[in-house]
PDB file of C-alpha atoms in Angstrom:
ATOM      1  CA  MET A  22      13.231  55.623  70.528  1.00  0.00           C
ATOM      2  CA  ILE A  23       9.778  54.683  71.734  1.00  0.00           C
ATOM      3  CA  GLY A  24       8.840  54.944  75.371  1.00  0.00           C
ATOM      4  CA  PHE A  25       5.815  53.390  76.975  1.00  0.00           C
ATOM      5  CA  ILE A  26       4.034  54.903  79.924  1.00  0.00           C
ATOM      6  CA  ALA A  27       1.819  52.750  82.079  1.00  0.00           C
ATOM      7  CA  VAL A  28       0.111  53.760  85.259  1.00  0.00           C
ATOM      8  CA  LEU A  29      -1.323  51.589  87.984  1.00  0.00           C
ATOM      9  CA  LEU A  30      -3.897  53.716  89.718  1.00  0.00           C
ATOM     10  CA  PHE A  31      -5.853  52.999  92.858  1.00  0.00           C
ATOM     11  CA  ILE A  32      -8.660  55.507  93.222  1.00  0.00           C
ATOM     12  CA  GLY A  33     -10.536  55.532  96.491  1.00  0.00           C
ATOM     13  CA  ALA A  34     -13.195  57.965  97.595  1.00  0.00           C
ATOM     14  CA  ASN A  35     -11.726  60.591  95.248  1.00  0.00           C
ATOM     15  CA  ALA A  36     -13.453  58.907  92.312  1.00  0.00           C
ATOM     16  CA  GLN A  37     -16.579  58.057  94.297  1.00  0.00           C
ATOM     17  CA  ALA A  38     -16.686  54.774  92.392  1.00  0.00           C
ATOM     18  CA  VAL A  39     -19.457  52.448  93.472  1.00  0.00           C
ATOM     19  CA  GLY A  40     -19.839  49.015  91.891  1.00  0.00           C
ATOM     20  CA  SER A  41     -18.950  49.431  88.236  1.00  0.00           C
ATOM     21  CA  ASP A  42     -19.072  53.212  87.920  1.00  0.00           C
ATOM     22  CA  GLU A  43     -16.679  53.274  84.986  1.00  0.00           C
ATOM     23  CA  ASP A  44     -17.859  56.677  83.749  1.00  0.00           C
ATOM     24  CA  THR A  45     -16.722  58.327  86.984  1.00  0.00           C
ATOM     25  CA  VAL A  46     -13.318  56.658  86.856  1.00  0.00           C
ATOM     26  CA  ARG A  47     -12.880  57.460  83.170  1.00  0.00           C
ATOM     27  CA  ALA A  48     -13.617  61.131  83.961  1.00  0.00           C
ATOM     28  CA  VAL A  49     -10.872  61.105  86.615  1.00  0.00           C
ATOM     29  CA  ILE A  50      -8.456  59.543  84.125  1.00  0.00           C
ATOM     30  CA  ALA A  51      -9.373  62.180  81.517  1.00  0.00           C
ATOM     31  CA  LYS A  52      -8.517  64.924  84.059  1.00  0.00           C
ATOM     32  CA  GLU A  53      -5.239  63.183  84.839  1.00  0.00           C
ATOM     33  CA  ILE A  54      -4.309  62.905  81.143  1.00  0.00           C
ATOM     34  CA  ALA A  55      -5.098  66.603  80.599  1.00  0.00           C
ATOM     35  CA  ALA A  56      -2.858  67.473  83.555  1.00  0.00           C
ATOM     36  CA  TRP A  57      -0.043  65.337  82.089  1.00  0.00           C
ATOM     37  CA  ASN A  58      -0.413  67.191  78.793  1.00  0.00           C
ATOM     38  CA  ASN A  59      -0.003  70.466  80.731  1.00  0.00           C
ATOM     39  CA  TYR A  60       2.941  69.179  82.815  1.00  0.00           C
ATOM     40  CA  ASP A  61       0.992  70.003  85.977  1.00  0.00           C
ATOM     41  CA  PRO A  62       2.183  67.788  88.857  1.00  0.00           C
ATOM     42  CA  HIS A  63      -0.323  69.224  91.328  1.00  0.00           C
ATOM     43  CA  GLN A  64      -3.322  68.534  89.070  1.00  0.00           C
ATOM     44  CA  ILE A  65      -2.050  65.031  88.292  1.00  0.00           C
ATOM     45  CA  ALA A  66      -1.539  64.198  91.960  1.00  0.00           C
ATOM     46  CA  SER A  67      -4.923  65.679  92.898  1.00  0.00           C
ATOM     47  CA  GLN A  68      -6.612  62.888  90.933  1.00  0.00           C
ATOM     48  CA  TYR A  69      -5.158  60.328  93.367  1.00  0.00           C
ATOM     49  CA  THR A  70      -6.010  59.564  96.971  1.00  0.00           C
ATOM     50  CA  SER A  71      -3.449  59.914  99.747  1.00  0.00           C
ATOM     51  CA  ASP A  72      -3.034  56.114  99.802  1.00  0.00           C
ATOM     52  CA  ALA A  73      -2.800  55.620  96.017  1.00  0.00           C
ATOM     53  CA  THR A  74      -0.126  53.519  94.333  1.00  0.00           C
ATOM     54  CA  TRP A  75       1.383  54.833  91.086  1.00  0.00           C
ATOM     55  CA  GLN A  76       3.870  52.921  88.968  1.00  0.00           C
ATOM     56  CA  ASN A  77       5.572  53.590  85.649  1.00  0.00           C
ATOM     57  CA  PRO A  78       7.330  51.093  83.341  1.00  0.00           C
ATOM     58  CA  PHE A  79      10.750  52.238  84.550  1.00  0.00           C
ATOM     59  CA  ALA A  80      10.288  50.638  87.994  1.00  0.00           C
ATOM     60  CA  VAL A  81       9.314  53.870  89.749  1.00  0.00           C
ATOM     61  CA  ARG A  82       6.605  53.014  92.264  1.00  0.00           C
ATOM     62  CA  LEU A  83       5.119  55.671  94.525  1.00  0.00           C
ATOM     63  CA  HIS A  84       2.695  55.250  97.410  1.00  0.00           C
ATOM     64  CA  SER A  85       0.814  58.509  97.902  1.00  0.00           C
ATOM     65  CA  SER A  86      -0.448  61.506  96.007  1.00  0.00           C
ATOM     66  CA  ALA A  87       2.080  63.689  97.880  1.00  0.00           C
ATOM     67  CA  GLU A  88       4.952  61.408  96.839  1.00  0.00           C
ATOM     68  CA  LEU A  89       3.694  61.479  93.245  1.00  0.00           C
ATOM     69  CA  GLU A  90       3.504  65.285  93.167  1.00  0.00           C
ATOM     70  CA  LYS A  91       7.043  65.599  94.560  1.00  0.00           C
ATOM     71  CA  PHE A  92       8.407  63.108  92.012  1.00  0.00           C
ATOM     72  CA  LEU A  93       6.630  64.741  89.054  1.00  0.00           C
ATOM     73  CA  THR A  94       7.668  68.258  90.072  1.00  0.00           C
ATOM     74  CA  LYS A  95      11.321  67.206  89.790  1.00  0.00           C
ATOM     75  CA  HIS A  96      10.677  65.017  86.744  1.00  0.00           C
ATOM     76  CA  PHE A  97       9.013  67.772  84.703  1.00  0.00           C
ATOM     77  CA  GLN A  98      11.956  70.100  85.354  1.00  0.00           C
ATOM     78  CA  ARG A  99      14.264  67.778  83.407  1.00  0.00           C
ATOM     79  CA  PRO A 100      14.650  69.351  79.944  1.00  0.00           C
ATOM     80  CA  GLY A 101      14.826  66.012  78.141  1.00  0.00           C
ATOM     81  CA  TYR A 102      11.424  64.925  79.436  1.00  0.00           C
ATOM     82  CA  ARG A 103       9.570  67.600  77.490  1.00  0.00           C
ATOM     83  CA  ALA A 104      11.414  66.648  74.288  1.00  0.00           C
ATOM     84  CA  ALA A 105       9.108  63.655  73.829  1.00  0.00           C
ATOM     85  CA  LYS A 106       6.264  63.680  71.322  1.00  0.00           C
ATOM     86  CA  ASP A 107       3.285  61.377  71.760  1.00  0.00           C
ATOM     87  CA  THR A 108       3.011  58.711  69.094  1.00  0.00           C
ATOM     88  CA  GLU A 109      -0.068  57.149  70.645  1.00  0.00           C
ATOM     89  CA  GLN A 110      -2.599  58.820  72.940  1.00  0.00           C
ATOM     90  CA  ALA A 111      -3.105  57.468  76.443  1.00  0.00           C
ATOM     91  CA  LYS A 112      -5.735  54.761  76.646  1.00  0.00           C
ATOM     92  CA  ILE A 113      -7.154  52.572  79.378  1.00  0.00           C
ATOM     93  CA  ILE A 114      -6.063  48.958  78.953  1.00  0.00           C
ATOM     94  CA  ASP A 115      -7.747  47.528  82.049  1.00  0.00           C
ATOM     95  CA  LEU A 116     -10.244  48.903  84.559  1.00  0.00           C
ATOM     96  CA  HIS A 117     -11.795  46.933  87.382  1.00  0.00           C
ATOM     97  CA  PHE A 118     -13.171  47.390  90.891  1.00  0.00           C
ATOM     98  CA  PRO A 119     -11.799  45.029  93.558  1.00  0.00           C
ATOM     99  CA  SER A 120     -14.106  46.736  96.083  1.00  0.00           C
ATOM    100  CA  PRO A 121     -16.849  49.380  95.980  1.00  0.00           C
ATOM    101  CA  THR A 122     -14.374  52.172  96.843  1.00  0.00           C
ATOM    102  CA  VAL A 123     -11.304  51.084  94.852  1.00  0.00           C
ATOM    103  CA  ALA A 124     -10.699  51.200  91.108  1.00  0.00           C
ATOM    104  CA  VAL A 125      -7.622  49.665  89.521  1.00  0.00           C
ATOM    105  CA  VAL A 126      -6.689  51.225  86.191  1.00  0.00           C
ATOM    106  CA  TRP A 127      -3.902  50.262  83.812  1.00  0.00           C
ATOM    107  CA  SER A 128      -3.263  52.799  81.077  1.00  0.00           C
ATOM    108  CA  ASP A 129      -0.752  52.964  78.262  1.00  0.00           C
ATOM    109  CA  GLU A 130       0.648  55.489  75.825  1.00  0.00           C
ATOM    110  CA  SER A 131       3.768  55.758  73.719  1.00  0.00           C
ATOM    111  CA  SER A 132       6.087  58.570  72.755  1.00  0.00           C
ATOM    112  CA  LYS A 133       9.416  59.125  71.073  1.00  0.00           C
ATOM    113  CA  GLY A 134      12.204  61.630  71.451  1.00  0.00           C
ATOM    114  CA  GLN A 135      12.371  61.713  75.235  1.00  0.00           C
ATOM    115  CA  ILE A 136      15.917  62.254  76.438  1.00  0.00           C
ATOM    116  CA  ASP A 137      16.886  60.808  79.831  1.00  0.00           C
TER     117      ASP A 137
END
């Protein structure tokens, strides 16, 4: 079984992105990926603003960093979730700035063995 993870991320002032400051946004994404690898819902959520939108490929869409942290705290407690092994590292598919304070990031990774 192969699962795909995609994240739609709106980063506001947290990333301090101005114009096309891709390096800043990529650094935020790197921190988020490291937190995912450590199953740390607080660190993941801390990379998002309070008005962020997060979505995965399983139709879960959340609308704040607090909502994301609550969801991930429960999600990471499910024993089948940690059974997955990455088959492809997370990578940024699309990154653009619709305004000077908002970055939209689409990322993707794949894994197998996740149960649930």
